[in-house]
């Protein structure tokens, strides 16, 4: 964005956000290289305008309920490791927005996106401007060294593109984040997201078409491709996000553990189990997928008591 | 101290100075480098070599500090005569800075010969000539392979572009870089490769310079990679540090200015036209035919899409390089 566009973006954000919230998000700091961008292409104004819009989706479309924010460090590096689902990576957006909303001092969560995002025109620019980075190891290390908070989805596209019948069964985690946590001595905050699986139930996968287009999968959902691009609009399920207690493997396992693939796999499995447990707990306590009428139900319960 | 001892000491002091042969001395970098080094007390004689006759801007330089010779290093006989010449031997050259490089992808056999064979022959001659202890080669960041999943910062160990479908000019640059790398095992000459990001400035014959001078400036729709611009001041600083420090190896050199390519285009006042990738090559060809640009899109296809910034931490650590120059648009 040029100067004029930045001013316009901030003016729009000022209209979209309550005054105190606008002041709060304006306090985010980026490692500006001199032209308003950090080395990964993040631009503060783009991130703020994206946040201002996504906040409405967070509040009114998905009506996100979340807890465990005390487990997220207010400063210094951290890795948020989350389950991943829902055809489109909206769960990642909701996690990032939730952290920005709920922390006393907002932090920009740098989600590590899949490599294929770099191929996609416009999508790649949008991702970079709002602070997301391609999942190259070096990028990850640079971010952690500069004290940023990173979100990883160790299931990768296998998680987001899994069939609806496999919902909330986490697929085997990739181990890269464990290696980086050990080498950079960074705590892992497990994150469980419930509600994303039902936003776009994946009924099928047109693999030949996906291969042709260079996508990891080509989904068939109840609305896509039936309604064309409109079919990508997710169903208004209610999201439940829980941030678990930080896992600090590096206190017990030294950086040389990365040379032991079995140990690294075991640690990744531990994180996966922790997140699976959190997901299961949330599923048990969830009374409805869409969450509509829960308030009335709650009110009725309160009144009868 | 006796007169003989004083003479010996004086000779030692003289030979302790760095006497430099610069190929491609008439390039913008060569010219700036000469002007800088002439004021450096650590530098003895500068021996400038280029294909053309001595240009006017070198006429007033002190003859005891600067010697110019018109020579075509592509011709083996001329190269040999250059190294055997009395002027060369008297100058006691101990360092060679190789700048004779075709910086724009002008098609033709001569470009390939200069960029690859010229580098190989010159380096071979340096190794077999006694007294030469350092060879500095100005390479470029185009040698790196650009991919969407590359890390944003590329260090010196990043993959090189060995793509068989790459433009011949890029292949030449990679070949020249690899030739220098292959000779690093020799025990006589310290070889320093400086891989520089996009040098921007007046009279610079580079791809990105030509890009920003294009009318209109074509861009791949849907992509806006981060680019780094390098100021001439920093080019000179990097070469001087490589010259004076006792180092060998490959160093990335980048400047202070890093932003998306359209930000620089806007600062430059360029009209940006975003086109689908498939249309860019023919439109760029037409632009060149109409004299609206000197830019070759075919060379920069990937660079137009993917970010590749140079990690200069090794140069900071070992050379003491600190970028200082800001580009003024």
CSV table of N, CA, C and O in Angstrom, one decimal, chain A residues 31 33 39 138, chain B residues 153 156 194 228 234 237-238 241 245 247 250-258 310-326:
chain,number,residue,atom,x,y,z
A,31,UNK,N,8.8,-5.4,12.8
A,31,UNK,CA,10.2,-5.1,12.5
A,31,UNK,C,10.4,-4.4,11.2
A,31,UNK,O,10.8,-5.0,10.2
A,33,UNK,N,11.5,-2.5,8.1
A,33,UNK,CA,12.8,-2.3,7.5
A,33,UNK,C,13.0,-0.9,6.8
A,33,UNK,O,14.0,-0.7,6.2
A,39,UNK,N,10.8,-8.2,6.9
A,39,UNK,CA,11.4,-8.9,5.9
A,39,UNK,C,10.6,-10.0,5.2
A,39,UNK,O,10.8,-10.4,4.1
A,138,UNK,N,14.0,-22.0,7.8
A,138,UNK,CA,14.7,-20.8,8.1
A,138,UNK,C,13.8,-19.7,8.5
A,138,UNK,O,14.1,-18.9,9.4
B,153,UNK,N,15.0,-15.3,3.6
B,153,UNK,CA,16.4,-14.9,3.6
B,153,UNK,C,17.2,-16.1,3.0
B,153,UNK,O,17.1,-17.2,3.6
B,156,UNK,N,24.5,-18.2,2.0
B,156,UNK,CA,25.4,-18.5,0.9
B,156,UNK,C,25.3,-20.0,0.5
B,156,UNK,O,25.8,-20.4,-0.6
B,194,UNK,N,31.6,-12.3,-4.2
B,194,UNK,CA,30.6,-11.4,-3.6
B,194,UNK,C,29.3,-11.4,-4.4
B,194,UNK,O,29.3,-11.0,-5.5
B,228,UNK,N,15.5,-6.3,-2.6
B,228,UNK,CA,16.5,-5.5,-1.9
B,228,UNK,C,17.3,-4.8,-2.9
B,228,UNK,O,17.7,-5.3,-3.9
B,234,UNK,N,27.7,0.9,-1.0
B,234,UNK,CA,27.8,-0.4,-0.3
B,234,UNK,C,28.6,-1.4,-1.2
B,234,UNK,O,29.2,-2.3,-0.6
B,237,UNK,N,32.0,-0.5,-0.6
B,237,UNK,CA,32.4,-0.9,0.7
B,237,UNK,C,32.7,-2.4,0.8
B,237,UNK,O,33.8,-2.8,1.3
B,238,UNK,N,31.8,-3.2,0.2
B,238,UNK,CA,32.0,-4.6,0.2
B,238,UNK,C,33.3,-5.0,-0.5
B,238,UNK,O,34.0,-5.9,0.0
B,241,UNK,N,36.3,-4.1,1.6
B,241,UNK,CA,36.5,-5.0,2.7
B,241,UNK,C,37.1,-6.3,2.3
B,241,UNK,O,38.0,-6.9,3.0
B,245,UNK,N,40.6,-7.5,4.0
B,245,UNK,CA,40.5,-8.5,5.0
B,245,UNK,C,41.1,-9.8,4.4
B,245,UNK,O,41.0,-10.1,3.2
B,247,UNK,N,40.5,-12.9,3.9
B,247,UNK,CA,39.3,-13.8,3.8
B,247,UNK,C,39.3,-14.6,2.5
B,247,UNK,O,39.9,-14.2,1.5
B,250,UNK,N,32.5,-17.2,0.0
B,250,UNK,CA,31.4,-16.6,-0.7
B,250,UNK,C,30.7,-15.7,0.3
B,250,UNK,O,30.4,-16.1,1.5
B,251,UNK,N,30.3,-14.5,-0.1
B,251,UNK,CA,29.6,-13.5,0.8
B,251,UNK,C,28.4,-12.9,0.1
B,251,UNK,O,28.6,-12.5,-1.1
B,252,UNK,N,27.3,-12.9,0.7
B,252,UNK,CA,26.1,-12.2,0.2
B,252,UNK,C,26.2,-10.8,0.6
B,252,UNK,O,26.6,-10.4,1.7
B,253,UNK,N,25.9,-9.9,-0.3
B,253,UNK,CA,26.0,-8.5,-0.1
B,253,UNK,C,24.6,-7.8,-0.4
B,253,UNK,O,24.2,-7.9,-1.6
B,254,UNK,N,24.0,-7.2,0.5
B,254,UNK,CA,22.7,-6.6,0.3
B,254,UNK,C,22.7,-5.2,0.9
B,254,UNK,O,23.5,-4.9,1.8
B,255,UNK,N,21.7,-4.4,0.5
B,255,UNK,CA,21.7,-3.0,1.0
B,255,UNK,C,20.6,-2.9,2.1
B,255,UNK,O,20.1,-3.8,2.6
B,256,UNK,N,20.3,-1.6,2.4
B,256,UNK,CA,19.4,-1.3,3.4
B,256,UNK,C,18.0,-1.3,3.0
B,256,UNK,O,17.1,-1.5,3.8
B,257,UNK,N,17.7,-1.1,1.7
B,257,UNK,CA,16.4,-0.8,1.3
B,257,UNK,C,15.7,-2.1,0.8
B,257,UNK,O,16.1,-2.7,-0.2
B,258,UNK,N,14.7,-2.5,1.6
B,258,UNK,CA,14.0,-3.8,1.3
B,258,UNK,C,12.5,-3.4,1.3
B,258,UNK,O,12.0,-2.9,2.3
B,310,UNK,N,18.8,-11.5,0.5
B,310,UNK,CA,20.1,-12.1,0.8
B,310,UNK,C,20.4,-11.9,2.3
B,310,UNK,O,20.3,-10.8,2.8
B,311,UNK,N,20.8,-13.0,2.9
B,311,UNK,CA,21.2,-13.0,4.3
B,311,UNK,C,22.7,-12.5,4.4
B,311,UNK,O,23.6,-13.2,3.9
B,312,UNK,N,22.9,-11.4,5.0
B,312,UNK,CA,24.3,-10.9,4.9
B,312,UNK,C,25.0,-11.1,6.2
B,312,UNK,O,26.1,-10.5,6.5
B,313,UNK,N,24.5,-12.0,7.1
B,313,UNK,CA,25.2,-12.1,8.4
B,313,UNK,C,26.6,-12.6,8.3
B,313,UNK,O,27.4,-12.2,9.1
B,314,UNK,N,26.9,-13.4,7.3
B,314,UNK,CA,28.3,-13.9,7.1
B,314,UNK,C,29.2,-12.7,6.8
B,314,UNK,O,30.3,-12.5,7.3
B,315,UNK,N,28.7,-11.8,5.9
B,315,UNK,CA,29.5,-10.7,5.5
B,315,UNK,C,29.7,-9.7,6.7
B,315,UNK,O,30.7,-9.1,6.9
B,316,UNK,N,28.6,-9.6,7.5
B,316,UNK,CA,28.7,-8.8,8.7
B,316,UNK,C,29.8,-9.3,9.6
B,316,UNK,O,30.6,-8.6,10.2
B,317,UNK,N,29.8,-10.6,9.8
B,317,UNK,CA,30.6,-11.3,10.8
B,317,UNK,C,32.1,-11.3,10.3
B,317,UNK,O,33.0,-10.9,11.1
B,318,UNK,N,32.3,-11.7,9.1
B,318,UNK,CA,33.7,-11.9,8.7
B,318,UNK,C,34.3,-10.7,7.9
B,318,UNK,O,35.5,-10.6,8.0
B,319,UNK,N,33.5,-9.9,7.3
B,319,UNK,CA,34.1,-8.8,6.5
B,319,UNK,C,33.9,-7.5,7.3
B,319,UNK,O,34.6,-6.5,7.1
B,320,UNK,N,32.9,-7.5,8.2
B,320,UNK,CA,32.6,-6.3,9.0
B,320,UNK,C,31.8,-5.4,8.1
B,320,UNK,O,31.7,-4.1,8.3
B,321,UNK,N,31.0,-5.9,7.1
B,321,UNK,CA,30.2,-5.2,6.2
B,321,UNK,C,29.0,-4.6,6.9
B,321,UNK,O,28.3,-5.4,7.6
B,322,UNK,N,28.7,-3.3,6.8
B,322,UNK,CA,27.5,-2.7,7.3
B,322,UNK,C,26.9,-1.9,6.2
B,322,UNK,O,27.5,-0.8,5.8
B,323,UNK,N,25.7,-2.2,5.7
B,323,UNK,CA,25.1,-1.4,4.6
B,323,UNK,C,24.8,0.0,5.1
B,323,UNK,O,24.3,0.2,6.2
B,324,UNK,N,25.1,1.0,4.3
B,324,UNK,CA,25.0,2.4,4.7
B,324,UNK,C,24.1,3.2,3.8
B,324,UNK,O,23.4,4.1,4.2
B,325,UNK,N,24.1,2.8,2.5
B,325,UNK,CA,23.5,3.7,1.5
B,325,UNK,C,22.0,3.5,1.3
B,325,UNK,O,21.5,2.4,1.3
B,326,UNK,N,21.3,4.6,1.2
B,326,UNK,CA,19.9,4.5,0.9
B,326,UNK,C,19.7,5.0,-0.5
B,326,UNK,O,20.3,6.0,-0.9
